[in-house]
Amino acid sequence: MIIEIAAEGGFGGIAAAASHKRIDVDQQAEPMRQELCEAFEPDQLALLADKPCTTCADRLTYRITVTDSQQHSQIFTIREDQLPPETLDLIDQM
Amino acid sequence: MCFSLSCSGHNPVNCIIPPYMLQVLALRGDEDTARMARSLLKQNEQVRDERAEHARAGVPPTDLLSGAFASHALSPSGQLCCPDRRIHDGGFKAALPGTLIRSEGDDPCGVDDADLAYDGAGHVFSLFAEEYGRNSLDGEGMPLVATVHHRRAYNNAFWNGAQMAYGTGDGELFRTFLELSVIGHEMAHGVIQFAGGLIYENQSGALNESIADVFGSLALQRSLGQQVHEADWLVGRGILGPGVNGVALRSMKAPGTAYADDLLGQDPQPWHMDHFVTTTDDHGGVHINSGIPNHAFYLFCNYLGGRSWELPGRIWYRALQSLNNPMASFADWADQTMDAATDLTGRGSIETVLLRRAWKLVGIGF
């Protein structure tokens, strides 16, 4: 599974400051591999993307692409406040 | 505007409330009302999707808007006294608020970012309390909770509805976010929220950003005792990384000139409606088009001279407290500031004439 994460927005709102990360989950050692699989499971991401925005001012927006072993990609647009802190920490580690 | 296809006996307002009103209810309603409004907005979106499929017509989707916003537009001032600051160390993790490291009245803790957040929160509290009679962000003395060292190499600062959070920056694009205009900006988002809120997209979102910039800049100018002509009118001066060709994140005096860098590009802010940027990025360009009302405020202050946090700040604050329109356009906001100026200085005063001139110069005419 490949996870790609592009971030934009935030206080600066500078499009060119957007970050981009890519990780091959299958190449990761345990327990990182398992944590990534659970955090970026597509059904879970779809649920998170539906969560209401409590306050959106200056928050980052993530565009998360999950590609499975059959090269099937799913794309989710999720704001920072919709992701649990543990997932944000994983993103920071990537 | 009727949700007849999804009417429910549980929600008698289901077929009555138009989407724009549901957006406001989702923004301002109590928990149950906001949940109902979000649910109806979602149903509405589904219905429209189905209609679009059937008609094979391109109906643009409506973004879901919601939030646990206060239900009152006017925040009554309670007993004014002292800030209640609570600064936490996030330990470079995302969980909030983290470990409490400095409370109100404590000596400096020696963590630079925490001490800057503490001092900055004090300046912003003082601006709103002493100049505008507001007791903290909610008008009712709420604690000023902040987290520094939020996440790792985090290029951002935000208000999450209950507290402020500040990253350290990655050292390349940003070197810090603990600068007073930034602190004031984030805290002003809280004031805006408790004053009834402005929906964070398109023009109302750009107004949300602009009003936050205005009070951030006023907090800085007041702390430095600057007259209008002594201020630099920059938002986020010194926060850009050492290799970035720029002085700040935004300029209210000259929108579009804060930075011009190989990596970051050119500051995209317009100063006039002729250059209004239509985009779906950045919630409809909220950090871009805020340059227009920002510049109108600067022009007004420049015409008047003196201290910007006094009459101009009072007019903007009064307009925010009186605004009862979370979807306000720039023109709506200009009208609101004109009404506030009339209330404070009298009909036909020189101040109202100059304010009208400022709005007209940025392309918002009367």
CSV table of C-alpha atoms in Angstrom, one decimal, chain B:
chain,number,residue,atom,x,y,z
B,1,MET,CA,-35.2,25.2,-1.6
B,2,CYS,CA,-37.4,22.5,-0.2
B,3,PHE,CA,-36.2,19.1,0.9
B,4,SER,CA,-39.4,17.4,0.0
B,5,LEU,CA,-37.7,14.3,-1.1
B,6,SER,CA,-36.1,13.9,2.3
B,7,CYS,CA,-38.7,15.3,4.6
B,8,SER,CA,-38.8,13.7,8.0
B,9,GLY,CA,-41.5,13.9,10.6
B,10,HIS,CA,-38.7,14.3,13.2
B,11,ASN,CA,-37.7,17.6,11.7
B,12,PRO,CA,-40.7,19.9,11.1
B,13,VAL,CA,-38.5,22.6,9.7
B,14,ASN,CA,-37.1,20.2,7.1
B,15,CYS,CA,-39.1,21.6,4.2
B,16,ILE,CA,-38.9,25.2,5.2
B,17,ILE,CA,-35.4,26.1,5.9
B,18,PRO,CA,-33.3,27.1,2.9
B,19,PRO,CA,-29.6,26.0,2.7
B,20,TYR,CA,-28.1,29.3,3.5
B,21,MET,CA,-30.1,29.4,6.8
B,22,LEU,CA,-29.0,25.9,7.6
B,23,GLN,CA,-25.4,27.0,7.2
B,24,VAL,CA,-26.0,29.7,9.8
B,25,LEU,CA,-27.8,27.3,12.1
B,26,ALA,CA,-24.9,24.8,11.8
B,27,LEU,CA,-22.5,27.7,12.6
B,28,ARG,CA,-24.4,29.3,15.5
B,29,GLY,CA,-26.9,26.7,16.9
B,30,ASP,CA,-26.5,24.7,20.0
B,31,GLU,CA,-25.2,21.2,19.7
B,32,ASP,CA,-28.6,19.6,18.8
B,33,THR,CA,-29.6,22.4,16.4
B,34,ALA,CA,-26.2,22.4,14.7
B,35,ARG,CA,-26.3,18.6,14.3
B,36,MET,CA,-29.8,18.8,12.8
B,37,ALA,CA,-28.7,21.6,10.4
B,38,ARG,CA,-25.6,19.6,9.3
B,39,SER,CA,-27.8,16.5,8.7
B,40,LEU,CA,-30.3,18.5,6.6
B,41,LEU,CA,-27.5,20.1,4.6
B,42,LYS,CA,-26.1,16.7,3.9
B,43,GLN,CA,-29.6,15.4,2.8
B,44,ASN,CA,-29.9,18.5,0.7
B,45,GLU,CA,-26.5,17.7,-0.9
B,46,GLN,CA,-27.6,14.1,-1.6
B,47,VAL,CA,-30.9,15.2,-3.1
B,48,ARG,CA,-29.1,17.7,-5.3
B,49,ASP,CA,-26.6,15.0,-6.4
B,50,GLU,CA,-29.5,12.7,-7.3
B,51,ARG,CA,-31.2,15.5,-9.2
B,52,ALA,CA,-28.0,16.3,-11.0
B,53,GLU,CA,-27.6,12.7,-12.0
B,54,HIS,CA,-31.1,12.5,-13.2
B,55,ALA,CA,-30.9,15.8,-15.1
B,56,ARG,CA,-27.3,15.2,-16.1
B,57,ALA,CA,-26.8,18.8,-15.2
B,58,GLY,CA,-23.8,20.2,-13.4
B,59,VAL,CA,-25.1,21.5,-10.1
B,60,PRO,CA,-22.2,22.7,-8.0
B,61,PRO,CA,-21.9,21.0,-4.6
B,62,THR,CA,-22.4,22.9,-1.4
B,63,ASP,CA,-19.7,22.6,1.1
B,64,LEU,CA,-20.9,21.4,4.5
B,65,LEU,CA,-20.4,24.1,7.1
B,66,SER,CA,-20.8,23.6,10.7
B,67,GLY,CA,-19.3,24.4,14.0
B,68,ALA,CA,-19.9,24.7,17.7
B,69,PHE,CA,-20.3,28.5,17.6
B,70,ALA,CA,-21.9,30.7,20.1
B,71,SER,CA,-25.5,31.4,19.5
B,72,HIS,CA,-25.4,35.1,20.3
B,73,ALA,CA,-24.1,37.9,18.1
B,74,LEU,CA,-23.5,40.3,20.9
B,75,SER,CA,-21.2,39.2,23.7
B,76,PRO,CA,-22.1,41.0,26.9
B,77,SER,CA,-19.1,42.3,28.8
B,78,GLY,CA,-18.8,40.8,32.2
B,79,GLN,CA,-16.6,41.9,35.1
B,80,LEU,CA,-13.3,43.0,33.6
B,81,CYS,CA,-10.3,42.1,35.5
B,82,CYS,CA,-7.5,39.9,34.6
B,83,PRO,CA,-6.5,37.4,32.0
B,84,ASP,CA,-6.4,33.7,33.0
B,85,ARG,CA,-3.5,32.4,30.8
B,86,ARG,CA,-2.7,28.8,30.7
B,87,ILE,CA,0.3,27.9,28.5
B,88,HIS,CA,1.0,24.3,27.6
B,89,ASP,CA,3.9,22.4,26.0
B,90,GLY,CA,2.7,20.1,23.3
B,91,GLY,CA,5.9,18.2,23.3
B,92,PHE,CA,5.9,18.3,19.4
B,93,LYS,CA,2.9,16.0,19.4
B,94,ALA,CA,-0.6,16.7,18.0
B,95,ALA,CA,-2.7,16.0,21.1
B,96,LEU,CA,-4.0,19.2,22.8
B,97,PRO,CA,-3.5,20.9,25.1
B,98,GLY,CA,-0.3,19.1,26.4
B,99,THR,CA,1.5,19.7,29.6
B,100,LEU,CA,0.7,22.9,31.6
B,101,ILE,CA,4.0,24.8,32.0
B,102,ARG,CA,2.9,28.4,32.9
B,103,SER,CA,-0.2,29.6,34.6
B,104,GLU,CA,-1.5,33.1,35.3
B,105,GLY,CA,0.8,34.9,37.6
B,106,ASP,CA,3.7,32.5,37.3
B,107,ASP,CA,7.2,33.7,36.6
B,108,PRO,CA,8.7,33.1,33.2
B,109,CYS,CA,9.2,29.4,32.7
B,110,GLY,CA,12.3,29.7,30.6
B,111,VAL,CA,10.7,28.1,27.5
B,112,ASP,CA,11.0,30.9,25.1
B,113,ASP,CA,7.9,30.0,23.0
B,114,ALA,CA,5.8,29.6,26.1
B,115,ASP,CA,6.9,32.9,27.6
B,116,LEU,CA,6.2,34.6,24.3
B,117,ALA,CA,2.7,33.0,24.1
B,118,TYR,CA,2.0,34.1,27.7
B,119,ASP,CA,3.1,37.7,27.1
B,120,GLY,CA,1.4,37.9,23.7
B,121,ALA,CA,-1.9,36.6,25.2
B,122,GLY,CA,-1.6,39.3,27.8
B,123,HIS,CA,-1.3,42.1,25.2
B,124,VAL,CA,-4.2,40.8,23.2
B,125,PHE,CA,-6.4,40.5,26.3
B,126,SER,CA,-5.5,44.0,27.3
B,127,LEU,CA,-6.4,45.4,23.9
B,128,PHE,CA,-9.9,43.9,24.0
B,129,ALA,CA,-10.5,44.6,27.7
B,130,GLU,CA,-9.1,48.1,28.0
B,131,GLU,CA,-10.0,49.6,24.6
B,132,TYR,CA,-13.2,47.8,23.8
B,133,GLY,CA,-14.5,46.6,27.2
B,134,ARG,CA,-14.5,42.9,26.3
B,135,ASN,CA,-13.7,40.4,29.0
B,136,SER,CA,-11.6,37.8,27.2
B,137,LEU,CA,-12.4,36.1,23.9
B,138,ASP,CA,-15.9,35.1,24.7
B,139,GLY,CA,-16.8,38.3,26.6
B,140,GLU,CA,-17.3,36.3,29.7
B,141,GLY,CA,-13.7,35.8,31.0
B,142,MET,CA,-12.8,32.5,29.4
B,143,PRO,CA,-9.3,31.2,30.1
B,144,LEU,CA,-6.7,31.9,27.5
B,145,VAL,CA,-5.4,28.4,26.7
B,146,ALA,CA,-2.5,28.0,24.4
B,147,THR,CA,-0.1,25.2,23.3
B,148,VAL,CA,3.4,25.8,22.0
B,149,HIS,CA,5.6,23.2,20.4
B,150,HIS,CA,2.5,21.8,18.6
B,151,ARG,CA,3.5,18.9,16.3
B,152,ARG,CA,6.9,18.4,14.7
B,153,ALA,CA,8.3,21.1,12.4
B,154,TYR,CA,4.8,22.4,12.1
B,155,ASN,CA,4.3,25.3,9.8
B,156,ASN,CA,1.2,26.7,11.2
B,157,ALA,CA,-0.7,28.3,14.1
B,158,PHE,CA,-4.5,28.1,14.7
B,159,TRP,CA,-7.5,28.7,17.0
B,160,ASN,CA,-9.4,25.5,17.3
B,161,GLY,CA,-12.6,26.9,18.9
B,162,ALA,CA,-11.3,26.5,22.4
B,163,GLN,CA,-7.6,27.3,22.4
B,164,MET,CA,-4.6,28.6,20.4
B,165,ALA,CA,-1.9,26.3,19.1
B,166,TYR,CA,1.5,27.3,17.7
B,167,GLY,CA,4.0,25.3,15.8
B,168,THR,CA,7.7,26.0,15.8
B,169,GLY,CA,8.0,26.1,12.0
B,170,ASP,CA,10.3,23.9,10.0
B,171,GLY,CA,13.2,26.4,10.2
B,172,GLU,CA,13.2,26.6,6.4
B,173,LEU,CA,9.9,28.2,5.3
B,174,PHE,CA,8.9,29.5,8.8
B,175,ARG,CA,11.1,30.0,11.8
B,176,THR,CA,8.4,30.8,14.4
B,177,PHE,CA,4.8,31.7,14.9
B,178,LEU,CA,5.2,33.3,18.3
B,179,GLU,CA,4.9,36.9,17.0
B,180,LEU,CA,2.4,39.3,18.4
B,181,SER,CA,0.4,40.0,15.2
B,182,VAL,CA,0.1,36.2,14.7
B,183,ILE,CA,-1.0,35.6,18.3
B,184,GLY,CA,-3.5,38.5,18.0
B,185,HIS,CA,-4.7,37.1,14.7
B,186,GLU,CA,-5.4,33.7,16.2
B,187,MET,CA,-7.1,35.1,19.3
B,188,ALA,CA,-9.2,37.4,17.2
B,189,HIS,CA,-10.6,34.3,15.4
B,190,GLY,CA,-11.9,33.4,18.9
B,191,VAL,CA,-13.5,36.8,19.3
B,192,ILE,CA,-15.1,36.5,15.8
B,193,GLN,CA,-16.4,33.1,16.7
B,194,PHE,CA,-18.1,34.3,19.9
B,195,ALA,CA,-19.4,37.4,18.2
B,196,GLY,CA,-21.6,35.2,16.0
B,197,GLY,CA,-19.0,33.9,13.5
B,198,LEU,CA,-18.3,34.4,9.8
B,199,ILE,CA,-18.5,31.3,7.6
B,200,TYR,CA,-15.0,30.4,6.6
B,201,GLU,CA,-15.2,30.5,2.8
B,202,ASN,CA,-15.3,33.0,0.0
B,203,GLN,CA,-15.9,36.7,1.0
B,204,SER,CA,-17.2,36.0,4.5
B,205,GLY,CA,-14.1,33.8,5.1
B,206,ALA,CA,-11.8,36.5,3.8
B,207,LEU,CA,-13.6,38.9,6.2
B,208,ASN,CA,-12.9,36.5,9.0
B,209,GLU,CA,-9.2,36.5,8.0
B,210,SER,CA,-9.1,40.3,7.6
B,211,ILE,CA,-10.7,41.1,10.9
B,212,ALA,CA,-8.2,38.7,12.5
B,213,ASP,CA,-5.4,40.5,10.8
B,214,VAL,CA,-6.8,43.9,11.9
B,215,PHE,CA,-6.9,43.1,15.5
B,216,GLY,CA,-3.6,41.2,15.4
B,217,SER,CA,-2.0,44.3,13.9
B,218,LEU,CA,-3.7,46.6,16.5
B,219,ALA,CA,-2.4,44.4,19.3
B,220,LEU,CA,1.1,44.8,18.0
B,221,GLN,CA,0.8,48.6,17.3
B,222,ARG,CA,-0.7,49.2,20.8
B,223,SER,CA,2.0,47.2,22.5
B,224,LEU,CA,4.7,49.3,20.8
B,225,GLY,CA,2.8,52.6,21.3
B,226,GLN,CA,2.9,53.3,17.5
B,227,GLN,CA,1.1,56.0,15.7
B,228,VAL,CA,-0.4,55.0,12.3
B,229,HIS,CA,2.6,56.3,10.4
B,230,GLU,CA,5.1,54.6,12.6
B,231,ALA,CA,3.6,51.1,12.1
B,232,ASP,CA,4.8,48.7,9.4
B,233,TRP,CA,1.3,47.2,9.0
B,234,LEU,CA,2.9,43.8,8.5
B,235,VAL,CA,1.3,40.5,9.7
B,236,GLY,CA,3.8,38.0,10.8
B,237,ARG,CA,6.9,40.1,10.5
B,238,GLY,CA,10.0,38.0,10.9
B,239,ILE,CA,8.3,34.6,10.9
B,240,LEU,CA,9.5,33.5,7.4
B,241,GLY,CA,12.5,31.3,7.2
B,242,PRO,CA,16.0,32.8,7.0
B,243,GLY,CA,16.4,31.9,3.3
B,244,VAL,CA,13.0,33.3,2.2
B,245,ASN,CA,13.0,36.5,0.3
B,246,GLY,CA,10.2,38.4,2.2
B,247,VAL,CA,9.6,40.5,5.3
B,248,ALA,CA,6.3,39.0,6.5
B,249,LEU,CA,3.3,36.9,5.5
B,250,ARG,CA,1.0,39.8,4.6
B,251,SER,CA,1.1,43.5,4.3
B,252,MET,CA,-2.0,45.6,5.1
B,253,LYS,CA,-0.3,48.7,3.8
B,254,ALA,CA,0.7,47.2,0.4
B,255,PRO,CA,-1.0,43.8,-0.1
B,256,GLY,CA,0.9,41.7,-2.5
B,257,THR,CA,4.3,42.9,-1.5
B,258,ALA,CA,5.1,40.9,1.7
B,259,TYR,CA,7.3,38.3,-0.1
B,260,ALA,CA,8.6,37.4,-3.5
B,261,ASP,CA,10.5,34.2,-3.3
B,262,ASP,CA,11.7,31.4,-5.7
B,263,LEU,CA,10.1,28.8,-3.5
B,264,LEU,CA,7.0,30.6,-2.1
B,265,GLY,CA,6.3,32.7,-5.2
B,266,GLN,CA,4.8,36.1,-5.1
B,267,ASP,CA,2.5,37.3,-2.3
B,268,PRO,CA,-0.9,36.9,-4.1
B,269,GLN,CA,-3.0,39.4,-2.1
B,270,PRO,CA,-4.9,42.0,-4.1
B,271,TRP,CA,-5.7,45.4,-2.7
B,272,HIS,CA,-8.6,46.3,-5.0
B,273,MET,CA,-11.8,44.5,-6.1
B,274,ASP,CA,-10.6,44.6,-9.7
B,275,HIS,CA,-8.0,42.0,-8.7
B,276,PHE,CA,-10.3,39.8,-6.6
B,277,VAL,CA,-9.1,36.2,-6.9
B,278,THR,CA,-11.7,33.6,-7.7
B,279,THR,CA,-10.5,30.2,-6.6
B,280,THR,CA,-11.6,27.0,-4.9
B,281,ASP,CA,-8.3,26.7,-3.1
B,282,ASP,CA,-7.8,28.1,0.4
B,283,HIS,CA,-11.6,27.9,1.2
B,284,GLY,CA,-12.2,30.3,-1.7
B,285,GLY,CA,-9.1,32.4,-1.3
B,286,VAL,CA,-9.7,33.5,2.3
B,287,HIS,CA,-6.1,34.3,2.9
B,288,ILE,CA,-5.8,36.0,-0.5
B,289,ASN,CA,-8.8,38.3,-0.8
B,290,SER,CA,-8.5,39.4,2.8
B,291,GLY,CA,-6.0,41.9,1.4
B,292,ILE,CA,-8.9,44.1,0.1
B,293,PRO,CA,-10.6,44.8,3.4
B,294,ASN,CA,-7.2,44.9,5.1
B,295,HIS,CA,-6.2,47.7,2.8
B,296,ALA,CA,-9.4,49.6,3.4
B,297,PHE,CA,-8.7,49.5,7.1
B,298,TYR,CA,-5.2,50.7,6.6
B,299,LEU,CA,-6.3,53.6,4.4
B,300,PHE,CA,-8.9,54.7,6.9
B,301,CYS,CA,-6.3,54.7,9.7
B,302,ASN,CA,-3.9,56.5,7.4
B,303,TYR,CA,-6.5,59.2,6.7
B,304,LEU,CA,-7.2,59.7,10.3
B,305,GLY,CA,-3.7,59.5,11.7
B,306,GLY,CA,-3.1,58.9,15.4
B,307,ARG,CA,-3.6,55.6,17.1
B,308,SER,CA,-5.3,52.9,15.0
B,309,TRP,CA,-6.6,50.9,18.0
B,310,GLU,CA,-8.6,53.9,19.1
B,311,LEU,CA,-11.4,55.1,16.8
B,312,PRO,CA,-10.7,52.8,13.9
B,313,GLY,CA,-10.4,49.8,16.2
B,314,ARG,CA,-13.5,50.8,18.0
B,315,ILE,CA,-15.4,51.1,14.8
B,316,TRP,CA,-14.3,47.7,13.5
B,317,TYR,CA,-15.0,46.1,16.9
B,318,ARG,CA,-18.5,47.7,17.1
B,319,ALA,CA,-19.2,46.5,13.6
B,320,LEU,CA,-18.2,43.0,14.5
B,321,GLN,CA,-20.4,43.0,17.5
B,322,SER,CA,-23.4,44.3,15.6
B,323,LEU,CA,-22.9,42.1,12.5
B,324,ASN,CA,-25.6,39.5,12.4
B,325,ASN,CA,-24.7,37.9,9.1
B,326,PRO,CA,-22.2,35.0,9.1
B,327,MET,CA,-22.3,35.1,5.3
B,328,ALA,CA,-21.5,38.8,5.0
B,329,SER,CA,-19.9,40.0,1.8
B,330,PHE,CA,-17.3,42.7,1.7
B,331,ALA,CA,-20.0,45.2,0.8
B,332,ASP,CA,-22.1,44.1,3.8
B,333,TRP,CA,-19.1,44.6,6.1
B,334,ALA,CA,-18.4,48.0,4.6
B,335,ASP,CA,-22.0,49.0,5.4
B,336,GLN,CA,-21.6,47.7,8.9
B,337,THR,CA,-18.5,49.7,9.5
B,338,MET,CA,-20.2,52.8,8.1
B,339,ASP,CA,-23.1,52.2,10.6
B,340,ALA,CA,-20.7,51.8,13.4
B,341,ALA,CA,-18.8,54.9,12.4
B,342,THR,CA,-22.0,56.9,12.3
B,343,ASP,CA,-23.0,55.6,15.7
B,344,LEU,CA,-19.6,56.6,17.2
B,345,THR,CA,-19.0,59.9,15.4
B,346,GLY,CA,-22.3,61.2,14.1
B,347,ARG,CA,-24.0,61.2,10.7
B,348,GLY,CA,-22.0,63.2,8.1
B,349,SER,CA,-18.9,63.4,10.3
B,350,ILE,CA,-15.5,63.7,8.7
B,351,GLU,CA,-14.7,60.2,9.9
B,352,THR,CA,-17.6,58.7,8.1
B,353,VAL,CA,-16.6,60.6,4.9
B,354,LEU,CA,-13.0,59.3,5.2
B,355,LEU,CA,-14.2,55.7,5.8
B,356,ARG,CA,-16.4,55.8,2.8
B,357,ARG,CA,-13.5,57.1,0.8
B,358,ALA,CA,-11.3,54.2,2.1
B,359,TRP,CA,-13.9,51.6,1.0
B,360,LYS,CA,-14.3,53.3,-2.4
B,361,LEU,CA,-10.6,53.3,-3.0
B,362,VAL,CA,-10.5,49.5,-2.8
B,363,GLY,CA,-13.4,49.2,-5.1
B,364,ILE,CA,-16.2,48.9,-2.6
B,365,GLY,CA,-18.3,51.9,-3.4
B,366,PHE,CA,-21.4,53.5,-1.9
